[in-house]
XYZ file of C-alpha atoms in Angstrom:
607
model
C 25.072 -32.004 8.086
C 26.359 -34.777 5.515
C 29.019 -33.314 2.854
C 28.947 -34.293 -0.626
C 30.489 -37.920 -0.909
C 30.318 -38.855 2.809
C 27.896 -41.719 4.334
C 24.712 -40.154 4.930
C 22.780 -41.030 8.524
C 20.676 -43.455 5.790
C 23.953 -45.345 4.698
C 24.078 -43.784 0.769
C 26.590 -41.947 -0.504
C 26.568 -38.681 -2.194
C 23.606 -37.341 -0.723
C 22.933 -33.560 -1.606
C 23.408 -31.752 1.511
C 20.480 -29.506 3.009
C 20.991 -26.011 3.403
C 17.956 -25.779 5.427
C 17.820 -27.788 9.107
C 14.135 -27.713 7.912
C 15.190 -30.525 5.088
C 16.461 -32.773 7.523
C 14.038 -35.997 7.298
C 11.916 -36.251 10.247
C 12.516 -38.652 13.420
C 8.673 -39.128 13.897
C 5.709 -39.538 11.330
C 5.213 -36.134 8.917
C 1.969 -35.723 10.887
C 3.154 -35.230 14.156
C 5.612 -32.562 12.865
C 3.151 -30.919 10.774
C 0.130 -30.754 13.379
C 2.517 -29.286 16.432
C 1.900 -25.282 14.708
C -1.394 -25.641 14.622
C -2.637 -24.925 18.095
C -0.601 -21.337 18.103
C -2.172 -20.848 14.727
C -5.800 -21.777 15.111
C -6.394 -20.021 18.735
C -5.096 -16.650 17.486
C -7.115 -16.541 14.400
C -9.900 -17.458 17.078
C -8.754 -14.534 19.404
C -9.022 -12.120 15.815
C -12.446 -14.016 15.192
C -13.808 -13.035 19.122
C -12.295 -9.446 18.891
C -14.385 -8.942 15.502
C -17.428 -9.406 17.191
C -16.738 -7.225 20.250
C -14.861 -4.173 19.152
C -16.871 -0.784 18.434
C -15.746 1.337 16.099
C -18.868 3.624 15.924
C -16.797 6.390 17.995
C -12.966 6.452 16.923
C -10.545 8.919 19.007
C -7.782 10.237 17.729
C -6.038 6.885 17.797
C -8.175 5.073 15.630
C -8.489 1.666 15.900
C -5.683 1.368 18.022
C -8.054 1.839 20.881
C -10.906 0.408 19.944
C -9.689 -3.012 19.166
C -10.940 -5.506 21.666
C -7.727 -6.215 24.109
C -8.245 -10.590 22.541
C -7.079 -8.661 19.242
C -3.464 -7.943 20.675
C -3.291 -11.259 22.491
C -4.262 -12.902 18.925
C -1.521 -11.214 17.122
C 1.023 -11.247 19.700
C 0.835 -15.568 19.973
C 0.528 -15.667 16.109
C 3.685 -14.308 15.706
C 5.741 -16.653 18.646
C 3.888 -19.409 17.114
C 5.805 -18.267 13.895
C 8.872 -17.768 14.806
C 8.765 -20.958 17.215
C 7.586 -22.711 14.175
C 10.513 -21.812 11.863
C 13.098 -22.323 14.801
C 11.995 -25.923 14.204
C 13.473 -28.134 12.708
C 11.028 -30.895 11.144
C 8.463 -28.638 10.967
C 6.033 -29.163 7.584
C 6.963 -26.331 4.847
C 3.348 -25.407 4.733
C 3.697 -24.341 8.176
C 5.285 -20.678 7.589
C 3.215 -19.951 4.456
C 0.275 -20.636 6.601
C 1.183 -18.176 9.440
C 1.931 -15.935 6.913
C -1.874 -15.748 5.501
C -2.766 -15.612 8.775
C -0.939 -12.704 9.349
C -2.349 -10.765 6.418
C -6.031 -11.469 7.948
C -5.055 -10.076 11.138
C -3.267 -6.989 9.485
C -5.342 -6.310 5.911
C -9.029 -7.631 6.915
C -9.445 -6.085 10.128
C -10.718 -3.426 8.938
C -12.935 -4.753 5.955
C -14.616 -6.826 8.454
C -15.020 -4.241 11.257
C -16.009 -1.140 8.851
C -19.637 -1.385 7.284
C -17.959 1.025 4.655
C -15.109 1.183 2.794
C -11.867 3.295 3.938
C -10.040 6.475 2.554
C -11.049 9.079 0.216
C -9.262 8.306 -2.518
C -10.214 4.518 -2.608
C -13.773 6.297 -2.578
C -12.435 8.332 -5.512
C -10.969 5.410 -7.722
C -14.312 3.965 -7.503
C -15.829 7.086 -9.284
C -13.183 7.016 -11.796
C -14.125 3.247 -12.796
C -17.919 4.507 -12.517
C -17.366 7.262 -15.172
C -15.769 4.329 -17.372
C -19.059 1.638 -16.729
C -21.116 5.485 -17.242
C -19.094 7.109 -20.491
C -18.323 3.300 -22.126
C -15.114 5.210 -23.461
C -12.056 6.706 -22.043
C -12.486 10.944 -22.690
C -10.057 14.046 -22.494
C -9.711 17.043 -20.524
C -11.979 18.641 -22.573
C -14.737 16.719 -21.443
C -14.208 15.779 -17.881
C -10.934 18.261 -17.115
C -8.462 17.495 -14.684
C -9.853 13.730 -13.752
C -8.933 13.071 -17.623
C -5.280 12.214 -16.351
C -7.008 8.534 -14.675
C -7.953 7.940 -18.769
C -4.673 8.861 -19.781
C -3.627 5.796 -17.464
C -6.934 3.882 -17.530
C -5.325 -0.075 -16.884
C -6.213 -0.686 -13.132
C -9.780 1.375 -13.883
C -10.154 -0.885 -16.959
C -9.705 -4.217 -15.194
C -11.616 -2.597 -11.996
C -14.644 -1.550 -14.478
C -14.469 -5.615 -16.002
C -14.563 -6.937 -13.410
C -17.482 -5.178 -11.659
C -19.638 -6.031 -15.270
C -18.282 -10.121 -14.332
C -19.474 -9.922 -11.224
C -22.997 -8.172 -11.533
C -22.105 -5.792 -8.819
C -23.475 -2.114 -9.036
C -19.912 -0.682 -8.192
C -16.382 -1.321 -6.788
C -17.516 -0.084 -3.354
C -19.157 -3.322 -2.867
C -15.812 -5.299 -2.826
C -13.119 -2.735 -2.585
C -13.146 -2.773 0.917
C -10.946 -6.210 0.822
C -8.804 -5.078 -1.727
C -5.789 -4.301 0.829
C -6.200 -8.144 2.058
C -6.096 -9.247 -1.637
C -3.126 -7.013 -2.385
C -0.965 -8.450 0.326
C -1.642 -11.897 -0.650
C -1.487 -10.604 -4.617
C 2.477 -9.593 -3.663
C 3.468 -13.269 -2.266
C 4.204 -14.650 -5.104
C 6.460 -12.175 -6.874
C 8.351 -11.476 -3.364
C 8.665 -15.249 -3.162
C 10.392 -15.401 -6.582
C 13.031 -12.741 -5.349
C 13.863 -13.851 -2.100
C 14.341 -18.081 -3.545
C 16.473 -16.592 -6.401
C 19.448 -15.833 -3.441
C 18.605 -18.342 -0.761
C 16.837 -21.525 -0.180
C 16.816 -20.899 3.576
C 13.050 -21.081 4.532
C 13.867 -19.521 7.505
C 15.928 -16.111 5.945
C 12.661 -16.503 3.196
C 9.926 -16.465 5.399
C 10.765 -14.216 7.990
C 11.858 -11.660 5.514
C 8.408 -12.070 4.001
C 6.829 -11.396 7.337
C 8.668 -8.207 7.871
C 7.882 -7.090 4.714
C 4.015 -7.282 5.725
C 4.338 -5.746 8.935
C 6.463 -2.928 7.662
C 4.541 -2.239 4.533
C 2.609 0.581 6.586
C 2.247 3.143 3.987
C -0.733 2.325 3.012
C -0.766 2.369 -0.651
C -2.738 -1.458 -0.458
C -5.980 0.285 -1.144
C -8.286 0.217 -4.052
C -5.917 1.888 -6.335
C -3.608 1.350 -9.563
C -0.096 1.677 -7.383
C -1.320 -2.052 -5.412
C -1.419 -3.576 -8.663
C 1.344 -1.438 -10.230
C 3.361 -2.361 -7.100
C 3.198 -6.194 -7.637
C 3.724 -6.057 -11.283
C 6.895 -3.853 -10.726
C 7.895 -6.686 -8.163
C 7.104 -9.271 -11.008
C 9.284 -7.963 -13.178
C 11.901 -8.098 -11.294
C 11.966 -11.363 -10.574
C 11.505 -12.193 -14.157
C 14.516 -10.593 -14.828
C 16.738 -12.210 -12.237
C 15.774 -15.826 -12.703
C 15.399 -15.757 -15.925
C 18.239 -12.849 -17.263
C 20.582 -13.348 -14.615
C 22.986 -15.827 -16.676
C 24.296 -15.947 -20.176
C 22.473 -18.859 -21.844
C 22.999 -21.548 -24.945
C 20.823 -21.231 -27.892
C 18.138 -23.747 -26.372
C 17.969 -21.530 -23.073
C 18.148 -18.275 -25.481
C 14.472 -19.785 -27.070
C 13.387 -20.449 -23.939
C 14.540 -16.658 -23.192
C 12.028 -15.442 -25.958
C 9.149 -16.944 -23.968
C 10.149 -14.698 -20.823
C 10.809 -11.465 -23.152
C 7.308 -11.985 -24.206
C 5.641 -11.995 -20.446
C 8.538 -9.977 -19.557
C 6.773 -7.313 -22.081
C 2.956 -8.160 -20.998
C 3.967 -7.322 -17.585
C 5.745 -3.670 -18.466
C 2.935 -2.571 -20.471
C 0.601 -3.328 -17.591
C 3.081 -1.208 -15.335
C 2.758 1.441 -17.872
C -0.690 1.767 -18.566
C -1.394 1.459 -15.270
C 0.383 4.319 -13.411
C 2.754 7.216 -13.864
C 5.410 7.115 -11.125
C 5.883 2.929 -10.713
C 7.411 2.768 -14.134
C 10.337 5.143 -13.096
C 11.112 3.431 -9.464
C 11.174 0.213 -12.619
C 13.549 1.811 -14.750
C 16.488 3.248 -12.352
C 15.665 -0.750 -10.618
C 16.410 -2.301 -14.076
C 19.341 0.517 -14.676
C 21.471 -0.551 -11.232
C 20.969 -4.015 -11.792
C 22.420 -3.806 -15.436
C 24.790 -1.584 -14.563
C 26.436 -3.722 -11.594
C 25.869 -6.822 -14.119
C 23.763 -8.491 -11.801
C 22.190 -9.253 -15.255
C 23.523 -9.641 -19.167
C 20.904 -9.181 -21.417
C 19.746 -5.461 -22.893
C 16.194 -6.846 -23.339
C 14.558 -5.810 -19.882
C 15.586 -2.348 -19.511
C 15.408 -1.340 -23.243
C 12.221 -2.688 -23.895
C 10.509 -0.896 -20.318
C 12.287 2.507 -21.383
C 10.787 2.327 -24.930
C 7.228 1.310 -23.905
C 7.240 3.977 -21.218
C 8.538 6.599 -23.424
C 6.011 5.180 -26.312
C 3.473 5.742 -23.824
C 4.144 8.933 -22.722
C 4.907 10.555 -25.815
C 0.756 9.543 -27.069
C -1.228 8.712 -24.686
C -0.257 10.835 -21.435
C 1.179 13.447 -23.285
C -1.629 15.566 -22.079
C -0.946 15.703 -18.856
C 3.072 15.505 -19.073
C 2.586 18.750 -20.832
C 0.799 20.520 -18.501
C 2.738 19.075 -15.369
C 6.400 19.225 -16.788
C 7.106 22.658 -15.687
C 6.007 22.003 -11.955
C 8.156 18.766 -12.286
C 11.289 20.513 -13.740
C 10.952 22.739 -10.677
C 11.190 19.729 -8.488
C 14.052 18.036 -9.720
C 17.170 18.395 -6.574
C 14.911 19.922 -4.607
C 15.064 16.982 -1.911
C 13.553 18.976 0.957
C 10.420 19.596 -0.746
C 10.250 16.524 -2.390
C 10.312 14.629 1.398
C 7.804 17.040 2.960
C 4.999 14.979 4.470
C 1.696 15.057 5.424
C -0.328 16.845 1.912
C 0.732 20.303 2.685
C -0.142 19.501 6.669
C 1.385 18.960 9.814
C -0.162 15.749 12.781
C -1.807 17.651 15.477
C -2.936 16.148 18.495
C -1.554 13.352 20.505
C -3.053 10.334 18.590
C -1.957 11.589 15.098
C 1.447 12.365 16.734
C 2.174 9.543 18.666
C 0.824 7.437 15.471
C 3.056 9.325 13.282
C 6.155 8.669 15.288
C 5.272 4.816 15.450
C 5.254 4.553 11.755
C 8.570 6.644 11.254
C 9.809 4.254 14.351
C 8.711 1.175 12.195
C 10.316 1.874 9.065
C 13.876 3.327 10.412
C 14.231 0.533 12.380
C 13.733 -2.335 9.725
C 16.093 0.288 7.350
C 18.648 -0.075 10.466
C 18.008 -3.813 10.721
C 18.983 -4.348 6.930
C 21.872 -2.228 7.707
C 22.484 -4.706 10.461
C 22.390 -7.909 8.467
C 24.523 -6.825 5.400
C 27.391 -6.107 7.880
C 26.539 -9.364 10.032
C 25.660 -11.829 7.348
C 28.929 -11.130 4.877
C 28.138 -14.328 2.865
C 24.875 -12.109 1.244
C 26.636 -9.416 0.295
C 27.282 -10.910 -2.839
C 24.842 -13.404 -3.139
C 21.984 -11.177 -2.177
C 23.569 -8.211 -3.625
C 20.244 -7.835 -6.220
C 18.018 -7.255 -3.407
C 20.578 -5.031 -1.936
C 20.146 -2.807 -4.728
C 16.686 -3.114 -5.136
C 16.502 -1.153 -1.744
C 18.919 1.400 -2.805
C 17.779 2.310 -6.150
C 14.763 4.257 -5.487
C 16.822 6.720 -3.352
C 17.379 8.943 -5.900
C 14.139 9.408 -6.911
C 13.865 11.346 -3.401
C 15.560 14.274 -6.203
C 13.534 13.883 -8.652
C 10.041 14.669 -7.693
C 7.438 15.668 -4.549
C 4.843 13.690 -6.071
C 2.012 15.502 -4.037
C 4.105 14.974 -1.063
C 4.357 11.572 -1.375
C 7.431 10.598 -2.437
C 8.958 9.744 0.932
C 6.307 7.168 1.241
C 6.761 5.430 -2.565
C 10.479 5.859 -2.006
C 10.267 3.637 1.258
C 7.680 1.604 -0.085
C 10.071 0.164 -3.273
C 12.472 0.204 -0.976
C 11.256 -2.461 1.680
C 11.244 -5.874 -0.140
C 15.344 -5.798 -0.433
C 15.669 -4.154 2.993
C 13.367 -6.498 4.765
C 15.809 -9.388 3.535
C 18.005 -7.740 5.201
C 16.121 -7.118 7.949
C 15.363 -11.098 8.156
C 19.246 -12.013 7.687
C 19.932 -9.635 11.000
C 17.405 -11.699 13.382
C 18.635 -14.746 12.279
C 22.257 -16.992 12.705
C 24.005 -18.383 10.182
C 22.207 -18.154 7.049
C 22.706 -20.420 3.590
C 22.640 -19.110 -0.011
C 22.853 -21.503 -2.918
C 26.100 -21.531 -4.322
C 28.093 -24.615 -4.388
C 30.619 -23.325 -2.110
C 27.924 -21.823 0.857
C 26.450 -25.494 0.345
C 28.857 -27.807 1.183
C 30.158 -25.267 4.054
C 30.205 -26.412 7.729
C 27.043 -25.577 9.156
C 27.280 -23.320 12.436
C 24.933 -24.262 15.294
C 22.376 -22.477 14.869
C 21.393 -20.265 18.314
C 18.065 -18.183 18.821
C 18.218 -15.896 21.860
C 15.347 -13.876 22.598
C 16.177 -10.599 21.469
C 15.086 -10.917 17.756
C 11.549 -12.733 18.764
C 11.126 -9.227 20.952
C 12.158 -7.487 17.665
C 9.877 -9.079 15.508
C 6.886 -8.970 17.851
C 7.629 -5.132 18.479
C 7.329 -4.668 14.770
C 4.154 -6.499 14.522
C 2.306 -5.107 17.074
C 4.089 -1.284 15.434
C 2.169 -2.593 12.411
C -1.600 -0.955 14.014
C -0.908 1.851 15.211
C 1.020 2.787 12.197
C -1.765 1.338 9.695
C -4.997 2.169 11.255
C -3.675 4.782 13.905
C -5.619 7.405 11.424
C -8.769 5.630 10.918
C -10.746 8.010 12.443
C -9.611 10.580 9.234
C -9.866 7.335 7.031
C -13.739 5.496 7.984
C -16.700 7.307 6.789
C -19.758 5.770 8.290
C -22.929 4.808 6.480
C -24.532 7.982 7.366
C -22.039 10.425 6.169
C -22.388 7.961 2.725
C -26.016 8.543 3.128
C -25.582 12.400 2.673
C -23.165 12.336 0.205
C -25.519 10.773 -1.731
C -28.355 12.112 -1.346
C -26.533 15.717 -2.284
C -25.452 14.449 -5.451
C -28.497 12.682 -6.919
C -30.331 15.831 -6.257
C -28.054 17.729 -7.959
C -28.484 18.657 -11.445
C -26.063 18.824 -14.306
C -23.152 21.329 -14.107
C -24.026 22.040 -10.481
C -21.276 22.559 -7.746
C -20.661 20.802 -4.380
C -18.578 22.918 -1.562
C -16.666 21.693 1.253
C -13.409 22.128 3.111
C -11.589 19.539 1.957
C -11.997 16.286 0.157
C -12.202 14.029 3.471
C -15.385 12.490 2.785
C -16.984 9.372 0.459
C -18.113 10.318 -3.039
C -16.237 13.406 -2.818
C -15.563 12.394 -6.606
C -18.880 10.910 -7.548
C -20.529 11.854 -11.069
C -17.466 13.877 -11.658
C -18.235 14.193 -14.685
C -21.767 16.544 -14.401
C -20.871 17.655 -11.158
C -18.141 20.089 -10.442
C -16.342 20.009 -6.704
C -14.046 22.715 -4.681
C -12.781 22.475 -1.611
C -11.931 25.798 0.023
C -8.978 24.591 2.295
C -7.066 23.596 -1.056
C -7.062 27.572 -1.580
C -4.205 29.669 -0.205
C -4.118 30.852 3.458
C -5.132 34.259 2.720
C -8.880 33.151 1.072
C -8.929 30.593 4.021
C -8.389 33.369 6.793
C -10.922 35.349 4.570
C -13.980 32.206 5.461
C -12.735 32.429 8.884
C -13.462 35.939 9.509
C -16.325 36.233 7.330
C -18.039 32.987 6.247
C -21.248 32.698 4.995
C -20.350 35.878 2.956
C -17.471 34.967 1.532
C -18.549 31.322 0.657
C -21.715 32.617 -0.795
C -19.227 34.739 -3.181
C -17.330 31.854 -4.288
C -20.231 29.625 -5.231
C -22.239 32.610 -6.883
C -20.609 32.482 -10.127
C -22.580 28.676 -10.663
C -25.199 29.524 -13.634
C -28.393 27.897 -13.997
C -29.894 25.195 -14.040
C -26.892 24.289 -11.946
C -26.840 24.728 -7.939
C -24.010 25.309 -5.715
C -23.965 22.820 -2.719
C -22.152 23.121 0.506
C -21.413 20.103 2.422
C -19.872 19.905 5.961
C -19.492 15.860 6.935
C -17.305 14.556 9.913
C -14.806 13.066 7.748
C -14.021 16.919 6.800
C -13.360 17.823 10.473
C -11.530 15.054 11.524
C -8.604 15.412 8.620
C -8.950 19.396 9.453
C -8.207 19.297 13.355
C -5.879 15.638 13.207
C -3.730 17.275 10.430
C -3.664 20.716 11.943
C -5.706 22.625 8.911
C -8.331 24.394 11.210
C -9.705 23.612 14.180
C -12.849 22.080 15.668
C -13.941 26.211 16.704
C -13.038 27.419 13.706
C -14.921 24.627 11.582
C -17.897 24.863 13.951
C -18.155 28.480 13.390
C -17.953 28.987 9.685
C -20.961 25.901 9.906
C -22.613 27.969 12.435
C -22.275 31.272 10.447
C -24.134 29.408 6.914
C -26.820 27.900 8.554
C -27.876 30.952 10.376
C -27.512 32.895 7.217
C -30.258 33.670 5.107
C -28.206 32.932 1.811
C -28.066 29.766 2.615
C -31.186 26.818 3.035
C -30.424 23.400 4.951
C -31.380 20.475 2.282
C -30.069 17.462 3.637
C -28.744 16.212 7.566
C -28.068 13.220 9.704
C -25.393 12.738 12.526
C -22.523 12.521 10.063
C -22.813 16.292 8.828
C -24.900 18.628 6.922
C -25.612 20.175 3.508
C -26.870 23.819 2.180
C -27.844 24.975 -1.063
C -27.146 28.518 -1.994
C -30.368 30.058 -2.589
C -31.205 31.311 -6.127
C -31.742 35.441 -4.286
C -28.313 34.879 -2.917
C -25.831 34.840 -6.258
């Protein structure tokens, strides 16, 4: 590499050196560079393409998808990523190259599914559709007197808002017609702001892009669905960025006026945070607070003005449901071993759900050990880098702070992974460059790629499945079991209530607000033990108290067993049974069935 003042190979003198080998200027024609990736790329997207059209997912085991892919699927993902990381080992490759693999990576990972599945996936995606539904129905956001506990999605109404728009622009009937690719559109939705961090400490494409591939195949948690954390997520992300490119320095007066422009999208993008969830606004504020604090930034601006528009907002519009919940969340506070439990309330039972389990734990410890890795191998980011560095530690606390329905563990790790797969990236790789002066004019070490980190990365890719869709079979609902869903609530009438054991199934939500909904496994153990023993009796007690001209509906769908016996709340017998006991009862009279399940009205002699 030239240094500052010396001949360059091109005979002029004080060049700007590369930090990049990838900035080099090419010994052949751009096009011969730029067309050598392509193969790699373009036959695994085919492999994806032919294992589309011949994987079946109309039986799932307990694995999920993991078994049912076609075997082309693994060979497609496993050459995608060599062709990456052979593409980024060279050096006159074209800078569209890694970008591209990228993408192509997020097809593999976040479209699968959409393609494969005739349906859409998870409950609460399913849910969140019946929340922006009530807004297109209502035309208005309403209180808990008027729609009860589902008034705390109005009391945070910006992701249902833009949801319910959007479905009037594009003359759809609901979200479930497009939400299904929502995961695929959140992944490439987060590029940009993850781009933003990662070039505000290094210009090495390499460090850049493979941290930006980690970060997709560790991002596991699942929280990509149709739902206001994916949006909340990459606005939180936004902000950030904002913040350290543009607050990171003291500035003259001209760059203070330019300032003013950022405060203002600086405070567009916080009240979108705000308005759109209730936990991503916190994991904001203790980000903002260690950055300040370790003045990694100068200015007051960022953090006062997201602390006053999330206390503004809580103190009107959510006050509601802060009221009722601050008790519980006093409770909470240093109470770390609650606050980590997993799992809803339930434990993984059965080999698939296990082994899946473990492979997502596996996945996430070792990119966490990987960042610990590259902070003590790459010393020169330490204090370059040290922004992203504390953007993985800051959530930590929040461990303390709150269960959040036994999800905190996940929405801890989740804010944690775009610093720590930087890390992650600076431990696979040699000598990395940053951009200060200094790091820039350095000697470059020769730069040497064994084979251990392509094994890494490909062992994390191929993690990603299992660890994403290794629960499918709890997660896909298939038309049918839509079908009956359906058809129980449109023949419902107002103020009626639909039974079942938990809320595992599509539309368990829908026309929430006419249509009441329990779930009997939600109860405690002792009224659950009760059904066991005794169930058509004791479930015809619980759904007597429904007056007229309501009707009390009980629903049993496959989606309910297959949570139930994968996350160890009953089993297949016991399940079986309690069906068993209603339909041979005399209480109860079948109305609706198909292969996905069955549903039972209570009959009007029987309350």
């Amino acid at each position: 590499m030239s240094q500052v003042g010396q001949v360059s190979p091109a005979g002029q003198v004080g060049v700007e050196p590369v930090s990049d080998l990838s900035d080099l200027p090419p010994g052949r024609p751009w096009w011969h560079a730029a067309a050598h990736p392509a193969p790699a790329l373009l036959v695994a997207l085919a492999l994806w393409g032919w294992a589309m059209t011949h994987t079946d997912v109309s039986d799932l085991d307990d694995f999920g998808l993991v078994t049912a892919l076609h075997p082309t699927f693994w060979a497609g993902l496993a050459l995608l990523t060599v062709g990456f990381w052979v593409t980024l080992r060279g050096p006159r490759r074209h800078p569209a190259w890694a970008p591209a693999y990228v993408v192509g990576l997020l097809v593999m990972e976040r479209a699968t599914q959409a393609v494969l599945y005739p349906t859409p996936l998870y409950a609460w995606a399913w849910k969140h559709d019946a929340v922006v539904d009530h807004l297109l129905t209502a035309g208005r956001l309403e209180n808990a007197d008027a729609i009860g506990d589902m008034a705390v999605y109005d009391q945070w109404p910006g992701f249902f808002a833009a949801q319910a728009a959007l479905v009037r622009l594009l003359g759809v009937d609901s979200a479930a017609q497009f939400m299904a690719w929502w995961p695929l559109v959140c992944g490439l939705m987060l590029l940009l702001p993850l781009l933003l961090l990662y070039r505000t400490v290094t210009e090495d494409r390499r460090l850049i892009w493979t941290g930006v591939w980690i970060f997709c195949v560790a991002n596991w948690v699942g929280q990509d669905y149709f739902s206001p954390q994916s949006v909340a997520f990459a606005l939180h992300l936004g902000v950030l960025a904002v913040v350290l490119r543009r607050y990171g320095r003291p500035g003259q007066s001209a760059a203070r006026q330019r300032q003013a422009v950022w405060t203002v999208l600086l405070t567009v993008l916080v009240v979108a945070v705000v308005i759109t969830h209730q936990l991503t606004p916190g994991m904001l504020i203790v980000s903002l607070a260690a950055l300040f604090l370790t003045r990694r930034y100068r200015d007051k601006v960022p953090l006062v003005t997201t602390v006053v528009i999330f206390l503004a907002w809580c103190l009107t519009a959510a006050l509601p449901f802060l009221s009722a919940a601050l008790p519980d969340m006093i409770r909470s506070i240093g109470d770390i071993g609650g606050n980590v439990s997993t799992g809803y309330g339930a434990t993984p039972t059965g080999t698939g759900a296990v082994t899946t389990s473990w492979v997502a734990r596996l996945l996430s410890a070792s990119v966490l050990l990987l960042a610990v890795v590259g902070v003590l191998r790459q010393p020169v980011l330490r204090h370059r880098a040290m922004p992203l560095l504390l953007i993985a530690a800051a959530p930590l606390p929040m461990l303390g702070a709150s269960s959040y329905g036994s999800e905190m563990i996940f929405r801890v790790l989740m804010f944690m992974l775009p610093g720590a797969a930087f890390f992650a990236a600076a431990a696979l790789l040699p000598q990395v460059r940053t951009l200060t002066a200094m790091e820039r004019t350095s000697r470059t070490e020769p730069r040497r790629y064994g084979w251990l980190p392509l094994l890494a990365l490909l062992a994390g890719t191929l993690a990603f499945v299992p660890s994403y869709s290794g629960k499918d079979r709890i997660s896909y609902f298939p038309p049918a079991e839509v079908d009956l869903v359906r058809q129980v609530v449109d023949q419902a009438p107002d103020a009626s209530l639909v039974v079942a054991a938990d809320r595992n199934y599509p539309l368990a939500f829908a026309d929430y607000w006419r249509v009441d909904h329990y779930w009997f496994l939600d109860d405690d153990r002792e009224h659950v033990d009760a059904i066991v023993r005794d169930p058509a009796a004791t479930l015809a007690r619980d759904m007597s108290a429904v007056e007229s001209p309501g009707r009390a509906y009980l629903l049993f769908s496959r989606g309910q067993f297959a949570d139930s016996e994968m996350n160890g709340l009953l089993t297949k017998g016991q399940l079986d049974r309690i069906r068993q006991s209603v339909d041979a009862s005399p209480l109860f009279e079948r109305v609706a069935g198909n292969d996905a399940g069955v549903a039972y009205v209570l009959k009007e002699t029987g309350r």
